[in-house]
PDB file of C-alpha atoms in Angstrom:
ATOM      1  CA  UNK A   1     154.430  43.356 100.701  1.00  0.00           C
ATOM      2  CA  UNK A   2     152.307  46.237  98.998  1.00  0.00           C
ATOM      3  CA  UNK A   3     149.770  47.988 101.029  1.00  0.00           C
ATOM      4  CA  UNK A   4     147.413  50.903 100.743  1.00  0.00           C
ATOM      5  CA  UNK A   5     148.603  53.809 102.570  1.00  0.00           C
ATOM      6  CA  UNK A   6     146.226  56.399 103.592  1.00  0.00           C
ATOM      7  CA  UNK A   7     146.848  60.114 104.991  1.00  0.00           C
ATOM      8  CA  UNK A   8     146.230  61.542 107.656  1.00  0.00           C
ATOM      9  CA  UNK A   9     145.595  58.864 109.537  1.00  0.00           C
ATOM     10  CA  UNK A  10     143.511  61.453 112.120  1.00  0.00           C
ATOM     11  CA  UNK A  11     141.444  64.663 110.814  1.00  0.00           C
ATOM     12  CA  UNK A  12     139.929  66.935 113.433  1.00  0.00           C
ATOM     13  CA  UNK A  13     137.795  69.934 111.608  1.00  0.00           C
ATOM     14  CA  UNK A  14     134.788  72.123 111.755  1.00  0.00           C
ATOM     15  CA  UNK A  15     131.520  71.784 110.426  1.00  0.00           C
ATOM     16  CA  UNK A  16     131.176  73.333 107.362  1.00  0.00           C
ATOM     17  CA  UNK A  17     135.044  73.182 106.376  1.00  0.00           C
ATOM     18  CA  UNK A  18     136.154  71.014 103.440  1.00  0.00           C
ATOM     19  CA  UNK A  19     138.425  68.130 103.738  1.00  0.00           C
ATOM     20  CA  UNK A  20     140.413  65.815 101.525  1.00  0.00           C
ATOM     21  CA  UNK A  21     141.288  62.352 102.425  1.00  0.00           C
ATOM     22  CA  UNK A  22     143.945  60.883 100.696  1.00  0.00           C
ATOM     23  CA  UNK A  23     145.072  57.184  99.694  1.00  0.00           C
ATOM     24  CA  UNK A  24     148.309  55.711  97.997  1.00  0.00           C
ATOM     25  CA  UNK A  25     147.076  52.668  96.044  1.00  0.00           C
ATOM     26  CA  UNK A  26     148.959  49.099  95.699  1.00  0.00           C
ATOM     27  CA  UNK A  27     150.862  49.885  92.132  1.00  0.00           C
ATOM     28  CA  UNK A  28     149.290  48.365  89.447  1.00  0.00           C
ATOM     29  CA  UNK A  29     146.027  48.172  90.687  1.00  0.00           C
ATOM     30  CA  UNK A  30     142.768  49.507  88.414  1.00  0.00           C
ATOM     31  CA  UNK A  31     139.709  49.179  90.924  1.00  0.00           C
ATOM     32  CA  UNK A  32     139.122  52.010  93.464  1.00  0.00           C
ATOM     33  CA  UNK A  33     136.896  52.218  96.361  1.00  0.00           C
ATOM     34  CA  UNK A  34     135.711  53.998  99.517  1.00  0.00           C
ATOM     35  CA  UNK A  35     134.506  52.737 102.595  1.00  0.00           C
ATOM     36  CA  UNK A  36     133.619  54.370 105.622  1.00  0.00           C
ATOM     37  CA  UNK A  37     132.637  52.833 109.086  1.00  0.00           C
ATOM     38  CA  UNK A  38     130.764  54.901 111.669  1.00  0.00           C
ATOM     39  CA  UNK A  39     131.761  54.408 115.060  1.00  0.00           C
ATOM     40  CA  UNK A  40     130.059  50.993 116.606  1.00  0.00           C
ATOM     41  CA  UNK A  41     128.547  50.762 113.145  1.00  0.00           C
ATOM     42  CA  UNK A  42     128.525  48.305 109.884  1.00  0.00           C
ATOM     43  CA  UNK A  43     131.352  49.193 106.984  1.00  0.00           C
ATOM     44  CA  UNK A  44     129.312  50.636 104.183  1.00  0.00           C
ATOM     45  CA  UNK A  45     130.297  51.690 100.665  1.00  0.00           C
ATOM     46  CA  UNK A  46     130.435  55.036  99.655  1.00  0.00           C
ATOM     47  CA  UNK A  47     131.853  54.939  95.897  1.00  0.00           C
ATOM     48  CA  UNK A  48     133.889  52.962  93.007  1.00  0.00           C
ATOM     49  CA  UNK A  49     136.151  54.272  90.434  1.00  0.00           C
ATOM     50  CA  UNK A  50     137.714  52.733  87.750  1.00  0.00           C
ATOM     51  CA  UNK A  51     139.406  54.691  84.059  1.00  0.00           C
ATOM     52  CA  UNK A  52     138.949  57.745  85.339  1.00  0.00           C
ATOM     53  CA  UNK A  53     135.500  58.246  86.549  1.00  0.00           C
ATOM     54  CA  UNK A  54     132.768  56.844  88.904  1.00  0.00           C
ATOM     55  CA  UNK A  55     131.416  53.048  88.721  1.00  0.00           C
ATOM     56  CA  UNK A  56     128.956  53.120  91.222  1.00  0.00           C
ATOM     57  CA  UNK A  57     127.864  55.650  94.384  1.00  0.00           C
ATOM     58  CA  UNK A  58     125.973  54.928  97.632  1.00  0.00           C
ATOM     59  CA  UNK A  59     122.881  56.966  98.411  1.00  0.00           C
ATOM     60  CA  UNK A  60     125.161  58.372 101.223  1.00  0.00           C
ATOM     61  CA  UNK A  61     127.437  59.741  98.519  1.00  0.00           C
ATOM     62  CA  UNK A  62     125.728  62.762  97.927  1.00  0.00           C
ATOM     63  CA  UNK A  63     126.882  65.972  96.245  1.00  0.00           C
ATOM     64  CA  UNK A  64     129.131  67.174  98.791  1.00  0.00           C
ATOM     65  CA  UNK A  65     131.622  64.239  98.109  1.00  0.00           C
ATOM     66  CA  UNK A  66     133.918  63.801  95.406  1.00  0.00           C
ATOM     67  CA  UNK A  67     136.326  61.403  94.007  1.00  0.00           C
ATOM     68  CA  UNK A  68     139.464  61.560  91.844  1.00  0.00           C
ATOM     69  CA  UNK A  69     142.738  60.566  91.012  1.00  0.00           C
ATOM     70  CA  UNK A  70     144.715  63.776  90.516  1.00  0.00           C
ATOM     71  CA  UNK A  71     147.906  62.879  89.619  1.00  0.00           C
ATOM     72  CA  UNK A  72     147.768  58.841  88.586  1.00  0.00           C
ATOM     73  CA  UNK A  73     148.783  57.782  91.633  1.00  0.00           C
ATOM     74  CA  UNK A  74     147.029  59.173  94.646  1.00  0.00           C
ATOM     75  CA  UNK A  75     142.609  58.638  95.134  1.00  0.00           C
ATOM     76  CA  UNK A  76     141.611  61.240  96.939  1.00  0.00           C
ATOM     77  CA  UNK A  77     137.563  61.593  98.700  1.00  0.00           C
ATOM     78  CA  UNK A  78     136.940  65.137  99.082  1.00  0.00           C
ATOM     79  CA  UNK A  79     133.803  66.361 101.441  1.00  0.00           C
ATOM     80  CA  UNK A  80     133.096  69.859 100.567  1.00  0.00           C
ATOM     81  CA  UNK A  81     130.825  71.165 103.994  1.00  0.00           C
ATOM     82  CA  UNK A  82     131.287  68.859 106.480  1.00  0.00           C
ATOM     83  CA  UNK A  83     128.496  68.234 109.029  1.00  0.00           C
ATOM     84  CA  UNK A  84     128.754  65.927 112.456  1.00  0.00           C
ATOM     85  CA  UNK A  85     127.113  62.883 111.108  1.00  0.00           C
ATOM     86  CA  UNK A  86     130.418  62.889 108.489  1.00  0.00           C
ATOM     87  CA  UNK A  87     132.621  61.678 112.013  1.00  0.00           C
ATOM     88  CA  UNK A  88     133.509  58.258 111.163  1.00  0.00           C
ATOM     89  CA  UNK A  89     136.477  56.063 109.578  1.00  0.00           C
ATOM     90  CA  UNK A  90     137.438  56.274 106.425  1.00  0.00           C
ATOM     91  CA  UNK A  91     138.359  53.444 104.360  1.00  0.00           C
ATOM     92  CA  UNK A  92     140.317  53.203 101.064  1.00  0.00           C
ATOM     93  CA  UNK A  93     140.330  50.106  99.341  1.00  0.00           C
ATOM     94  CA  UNK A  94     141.840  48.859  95.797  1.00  0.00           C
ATOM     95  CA  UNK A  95     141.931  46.061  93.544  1.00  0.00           C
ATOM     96  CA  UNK A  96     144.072  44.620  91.033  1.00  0.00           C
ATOM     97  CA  UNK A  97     141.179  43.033  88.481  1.00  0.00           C
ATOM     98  CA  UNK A  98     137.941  41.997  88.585  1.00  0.00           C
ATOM     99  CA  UNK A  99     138.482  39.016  90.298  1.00  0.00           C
ATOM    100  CA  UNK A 100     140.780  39.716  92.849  1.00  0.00           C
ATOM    101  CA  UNK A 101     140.078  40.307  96.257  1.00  0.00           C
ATOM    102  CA  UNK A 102     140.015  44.075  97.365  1.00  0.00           C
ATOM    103  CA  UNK A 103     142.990  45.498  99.688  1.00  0.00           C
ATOM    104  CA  UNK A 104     142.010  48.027 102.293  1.00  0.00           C
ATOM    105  CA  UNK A 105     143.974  51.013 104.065  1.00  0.00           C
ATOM    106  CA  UNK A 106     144.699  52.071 107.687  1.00  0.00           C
ATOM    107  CA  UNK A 107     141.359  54.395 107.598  1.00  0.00           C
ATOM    108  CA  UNK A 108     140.990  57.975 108.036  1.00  0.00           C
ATOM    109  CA  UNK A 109     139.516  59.067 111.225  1.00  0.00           C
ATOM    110  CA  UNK A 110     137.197  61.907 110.854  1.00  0.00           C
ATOM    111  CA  UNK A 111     136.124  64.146 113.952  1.00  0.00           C
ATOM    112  CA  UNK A 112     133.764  67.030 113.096  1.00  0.00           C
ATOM    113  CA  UNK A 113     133.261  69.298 115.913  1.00  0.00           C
TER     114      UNK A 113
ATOM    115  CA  UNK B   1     118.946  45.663  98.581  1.00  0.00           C
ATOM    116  CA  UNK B   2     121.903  43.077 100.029  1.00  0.00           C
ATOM    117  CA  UNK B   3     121.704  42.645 103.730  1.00  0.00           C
ATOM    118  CA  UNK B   4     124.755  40.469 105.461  1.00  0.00           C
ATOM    119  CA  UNK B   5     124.067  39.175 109.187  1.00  0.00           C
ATOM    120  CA  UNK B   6     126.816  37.499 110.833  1.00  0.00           C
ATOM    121  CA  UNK B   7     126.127  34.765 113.676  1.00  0.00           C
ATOM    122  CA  UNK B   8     127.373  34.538 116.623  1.00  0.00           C
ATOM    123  CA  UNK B   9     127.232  38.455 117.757  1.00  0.00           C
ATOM    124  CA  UNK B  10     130.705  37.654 119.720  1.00  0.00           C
ATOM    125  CA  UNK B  11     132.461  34.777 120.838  1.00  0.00           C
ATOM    126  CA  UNK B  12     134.831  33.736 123.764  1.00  0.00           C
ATOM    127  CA  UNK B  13     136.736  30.866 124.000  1.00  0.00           C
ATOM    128  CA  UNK B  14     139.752  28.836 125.494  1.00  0.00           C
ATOM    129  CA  UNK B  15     142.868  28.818 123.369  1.00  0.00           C
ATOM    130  CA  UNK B  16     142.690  25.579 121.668  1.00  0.00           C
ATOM    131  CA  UNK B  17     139.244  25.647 120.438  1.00  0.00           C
ATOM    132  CA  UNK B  18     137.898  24.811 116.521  1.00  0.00           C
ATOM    133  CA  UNK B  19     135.453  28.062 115.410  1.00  0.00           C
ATOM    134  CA  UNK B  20     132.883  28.033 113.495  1.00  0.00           C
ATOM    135  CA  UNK B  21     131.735  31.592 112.077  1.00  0.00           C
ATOM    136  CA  UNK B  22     128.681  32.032 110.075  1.00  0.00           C
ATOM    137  CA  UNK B  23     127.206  34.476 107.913  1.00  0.00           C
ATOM    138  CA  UNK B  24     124.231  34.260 105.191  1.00  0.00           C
ATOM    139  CA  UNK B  25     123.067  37.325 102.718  1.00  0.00           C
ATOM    140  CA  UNK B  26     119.829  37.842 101.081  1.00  0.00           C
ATOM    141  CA  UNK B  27     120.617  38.579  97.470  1.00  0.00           C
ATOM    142  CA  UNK B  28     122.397  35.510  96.248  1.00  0.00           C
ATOM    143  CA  UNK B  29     123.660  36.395  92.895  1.00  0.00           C
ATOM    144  CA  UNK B  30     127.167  37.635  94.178  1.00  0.00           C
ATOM    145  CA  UNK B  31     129.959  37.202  92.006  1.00  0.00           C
ATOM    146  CA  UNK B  32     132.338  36.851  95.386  1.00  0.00           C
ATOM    147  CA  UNK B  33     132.425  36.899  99.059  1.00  0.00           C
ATOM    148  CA  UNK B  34     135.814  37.673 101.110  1.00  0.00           C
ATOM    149  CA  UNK B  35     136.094  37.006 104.474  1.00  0.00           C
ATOM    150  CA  UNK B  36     138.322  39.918 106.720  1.00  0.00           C
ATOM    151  CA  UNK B  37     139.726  40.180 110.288  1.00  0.00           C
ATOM    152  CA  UNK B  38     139.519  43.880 111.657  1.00  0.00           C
ATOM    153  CA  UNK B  39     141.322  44.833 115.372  1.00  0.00           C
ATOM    154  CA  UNK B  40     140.136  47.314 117.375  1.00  0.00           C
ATOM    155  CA  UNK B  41     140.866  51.000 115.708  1.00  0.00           C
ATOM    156  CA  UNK B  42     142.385  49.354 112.548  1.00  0.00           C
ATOM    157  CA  UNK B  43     141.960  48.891 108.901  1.00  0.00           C
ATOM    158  CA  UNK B  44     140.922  45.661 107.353  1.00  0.00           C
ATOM    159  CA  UNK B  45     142.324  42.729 106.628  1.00  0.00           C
ATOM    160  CA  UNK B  46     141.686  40.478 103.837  1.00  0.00           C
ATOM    161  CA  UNK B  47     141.982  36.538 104.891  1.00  0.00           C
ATOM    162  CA  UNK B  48     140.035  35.057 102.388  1.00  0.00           C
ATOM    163  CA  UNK B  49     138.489  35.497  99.070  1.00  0.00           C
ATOM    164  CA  UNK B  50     135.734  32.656  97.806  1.00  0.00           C
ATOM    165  CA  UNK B  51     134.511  33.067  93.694  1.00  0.00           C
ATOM    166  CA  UNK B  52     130.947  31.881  93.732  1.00  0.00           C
ATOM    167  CA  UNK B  53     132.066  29.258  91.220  1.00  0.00           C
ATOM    168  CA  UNK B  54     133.827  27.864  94.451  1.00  0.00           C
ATOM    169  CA  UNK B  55     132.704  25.667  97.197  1.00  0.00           C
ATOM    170  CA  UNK B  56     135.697  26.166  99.062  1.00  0.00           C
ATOM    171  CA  UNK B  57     138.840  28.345 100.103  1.00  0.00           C
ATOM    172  CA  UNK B  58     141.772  27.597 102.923  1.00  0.00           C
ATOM    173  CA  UNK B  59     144.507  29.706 103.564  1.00  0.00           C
ATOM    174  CA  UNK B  60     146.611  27.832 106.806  1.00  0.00           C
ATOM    175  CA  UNK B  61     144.285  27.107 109.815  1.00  0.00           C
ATOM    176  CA  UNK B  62     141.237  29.440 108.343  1.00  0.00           C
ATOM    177  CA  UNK B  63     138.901  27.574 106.047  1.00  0.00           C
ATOM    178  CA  UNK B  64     135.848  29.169 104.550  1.00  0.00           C
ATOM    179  CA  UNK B  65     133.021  27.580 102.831  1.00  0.00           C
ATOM    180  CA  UNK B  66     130.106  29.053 100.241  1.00  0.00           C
ATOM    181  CA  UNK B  67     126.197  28.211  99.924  1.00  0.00           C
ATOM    182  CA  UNK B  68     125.427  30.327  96.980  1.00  0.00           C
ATOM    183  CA  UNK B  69     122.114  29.634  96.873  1.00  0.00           C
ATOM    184  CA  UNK B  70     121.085  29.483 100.107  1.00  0.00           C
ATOM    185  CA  UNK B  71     122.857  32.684 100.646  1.00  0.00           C
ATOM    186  CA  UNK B  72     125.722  31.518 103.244  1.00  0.00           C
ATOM    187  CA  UNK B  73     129.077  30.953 104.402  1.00  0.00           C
ATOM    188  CA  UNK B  74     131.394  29.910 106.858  1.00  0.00           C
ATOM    189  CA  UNK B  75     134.446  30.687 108.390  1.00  0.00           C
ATOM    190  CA  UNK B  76     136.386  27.710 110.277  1.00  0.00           C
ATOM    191  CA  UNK B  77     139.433  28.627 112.426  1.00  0.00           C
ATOM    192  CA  UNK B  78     140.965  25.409 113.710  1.00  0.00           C
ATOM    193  CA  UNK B  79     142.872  25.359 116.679  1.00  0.00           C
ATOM    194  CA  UNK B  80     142.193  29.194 117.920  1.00  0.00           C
ATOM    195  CA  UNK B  81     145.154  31.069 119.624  1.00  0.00           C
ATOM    196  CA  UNK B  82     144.920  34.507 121.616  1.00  0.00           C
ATOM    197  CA  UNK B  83     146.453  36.541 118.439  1.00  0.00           C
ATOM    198  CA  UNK B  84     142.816  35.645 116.270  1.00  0.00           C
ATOM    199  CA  UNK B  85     141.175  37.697 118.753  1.00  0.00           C
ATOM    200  CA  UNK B  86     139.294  40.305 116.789  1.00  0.00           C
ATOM    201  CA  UNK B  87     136.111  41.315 114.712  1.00  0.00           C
ATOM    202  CA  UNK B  88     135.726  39.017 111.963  1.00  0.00           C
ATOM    203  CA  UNK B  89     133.863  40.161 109.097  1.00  0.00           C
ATOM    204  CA  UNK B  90     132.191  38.843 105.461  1.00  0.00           C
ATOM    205  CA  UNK B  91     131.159  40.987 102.686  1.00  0.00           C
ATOM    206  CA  UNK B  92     129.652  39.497  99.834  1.00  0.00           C
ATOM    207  CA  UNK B  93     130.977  40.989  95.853  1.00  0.00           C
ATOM    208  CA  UNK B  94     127.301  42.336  94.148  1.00  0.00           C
ATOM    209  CA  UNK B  95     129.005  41.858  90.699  1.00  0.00           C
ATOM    210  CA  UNK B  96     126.982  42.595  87.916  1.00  0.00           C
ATOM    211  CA  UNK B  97     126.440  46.286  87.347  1.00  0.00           C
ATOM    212  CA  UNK B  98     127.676  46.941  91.281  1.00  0.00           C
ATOM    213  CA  UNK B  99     130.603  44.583  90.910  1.00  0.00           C
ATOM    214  CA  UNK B 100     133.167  45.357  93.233  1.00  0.00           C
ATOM    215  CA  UNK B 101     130.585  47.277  95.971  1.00  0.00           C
ATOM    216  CA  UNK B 102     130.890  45.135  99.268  1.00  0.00           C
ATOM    217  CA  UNK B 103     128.371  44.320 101.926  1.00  0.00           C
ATOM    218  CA  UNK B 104     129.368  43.896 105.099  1.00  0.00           C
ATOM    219  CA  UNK B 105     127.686  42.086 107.987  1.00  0.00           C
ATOM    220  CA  UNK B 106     128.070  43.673 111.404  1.00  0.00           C
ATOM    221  CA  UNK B 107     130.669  41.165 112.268  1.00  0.00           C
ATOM    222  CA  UNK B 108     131.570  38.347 114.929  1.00  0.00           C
ATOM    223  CA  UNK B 109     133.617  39.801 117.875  1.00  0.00           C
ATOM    224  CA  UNK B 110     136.017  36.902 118.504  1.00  0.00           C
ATOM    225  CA  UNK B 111     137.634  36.496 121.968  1.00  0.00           C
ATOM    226  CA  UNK B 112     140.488  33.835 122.520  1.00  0.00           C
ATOM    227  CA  UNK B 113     141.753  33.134 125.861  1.00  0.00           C
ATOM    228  CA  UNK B 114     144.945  32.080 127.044  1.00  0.00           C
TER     229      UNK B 114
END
């Protein structure tokens, strides 16, 4: 059965460094998402992307994040200065159409130090 | 703003045991709610996805139900066993200009015993 496949599954880096988190969506799918879930805490959205460019962003989505698909296939979330409140897991999710349901990852787990 | 609370906090219960899972949202206009199972350390997984045009969804022994406009659902698990121990979780679909942004409640920790 497809999945979502996300890399690495575990990211250990210093404040301040930039990271990129990287997902493999289910082929064919058009609807792209992230997720993240702080430790002990609620899932919340961070951003949707669909053709190419941004359908919606969370407040916590601020201008160190980025999205994009870089080569068609991979969705990557890039965080540009980390900082310790960033520690958390990272979800990727995707959808096939508007009225499907969405399809979630493994997660990234973040550790800031 | 959507807020999502899930009721009971956690459960625990003999194998065996019919479940009844609730969760209600404040915005009603939602285009879709899915209901997910997530074990400890793990992604999410999807178990069942309800259109708001629907009253209804089962998928084997899970069968949710939707309240659109009284801003609830339910998730039944009939006849519990020790492998649906987990965090069950809803998320209701915004639609409209946020389609496809989830809520999600803070979840029911579900406990089945042996």
């Amino acid at each position: 059965e497809p999945e979502v496949t996300q890399t690495p599954s575990h990211q250990v880096t210093q404040m301040g460094q930039e990271v990129i988190l990287r997902c493999v969506p289910i082929s064919n799918h058009l609807y792209f998402y992230w997720y993240r879930q702080i430790l002990g805490q609620k899932v919340e959205f961070l951003v949707s992307f669909y053709n190419n460019e941004i359908s919606e962003k969370s407040e916590i989505f601020d201008d160190q994040f980025s999205v994009e698909r870089p080569d068609g296939s991979n969705f990557t979330l890039k965080i540009r200065s980390t900082k310790l409140e960033d520690s958390a897991m990272y979800f990727c999710a995707t959808r096939q159409a508007t009225y499907n349901e969405q399809f979630f990852g493994p997660g990234t787990r973040l550790t800031v130090l | 703003k959507q807020e999502v609370t899930q009721i009971p906090a956690a459960l625990s219960v003999p194998e065996g045991e019919n479940l009844v899972l609730n969760c209600s949202f404040t915005d009603s206009a939602i285009y879709n709610l899915q209901w997910f199972r997530q074990d400890p350390g793990k992604g999410l997984t999807s178990l069942l996805l309800i259109q708001s045009s629907q009253r209804e969804q089962t998928s084997g022994r899970l069968n949710a139900s939707l309240d659109k406009s009284s801003g609830r659902s339910t998730l039944y698990i009939a006849a519990s066993q020790p492998g649906d121990s987990a965090t069950y979780l809803c998320a209701p679909d915004a639609g409209g200009t946020s389609y496809g942004k989830l809520t999600f409640g803070q979840g029911t920790i579900l406990t089945v015993h042996p």
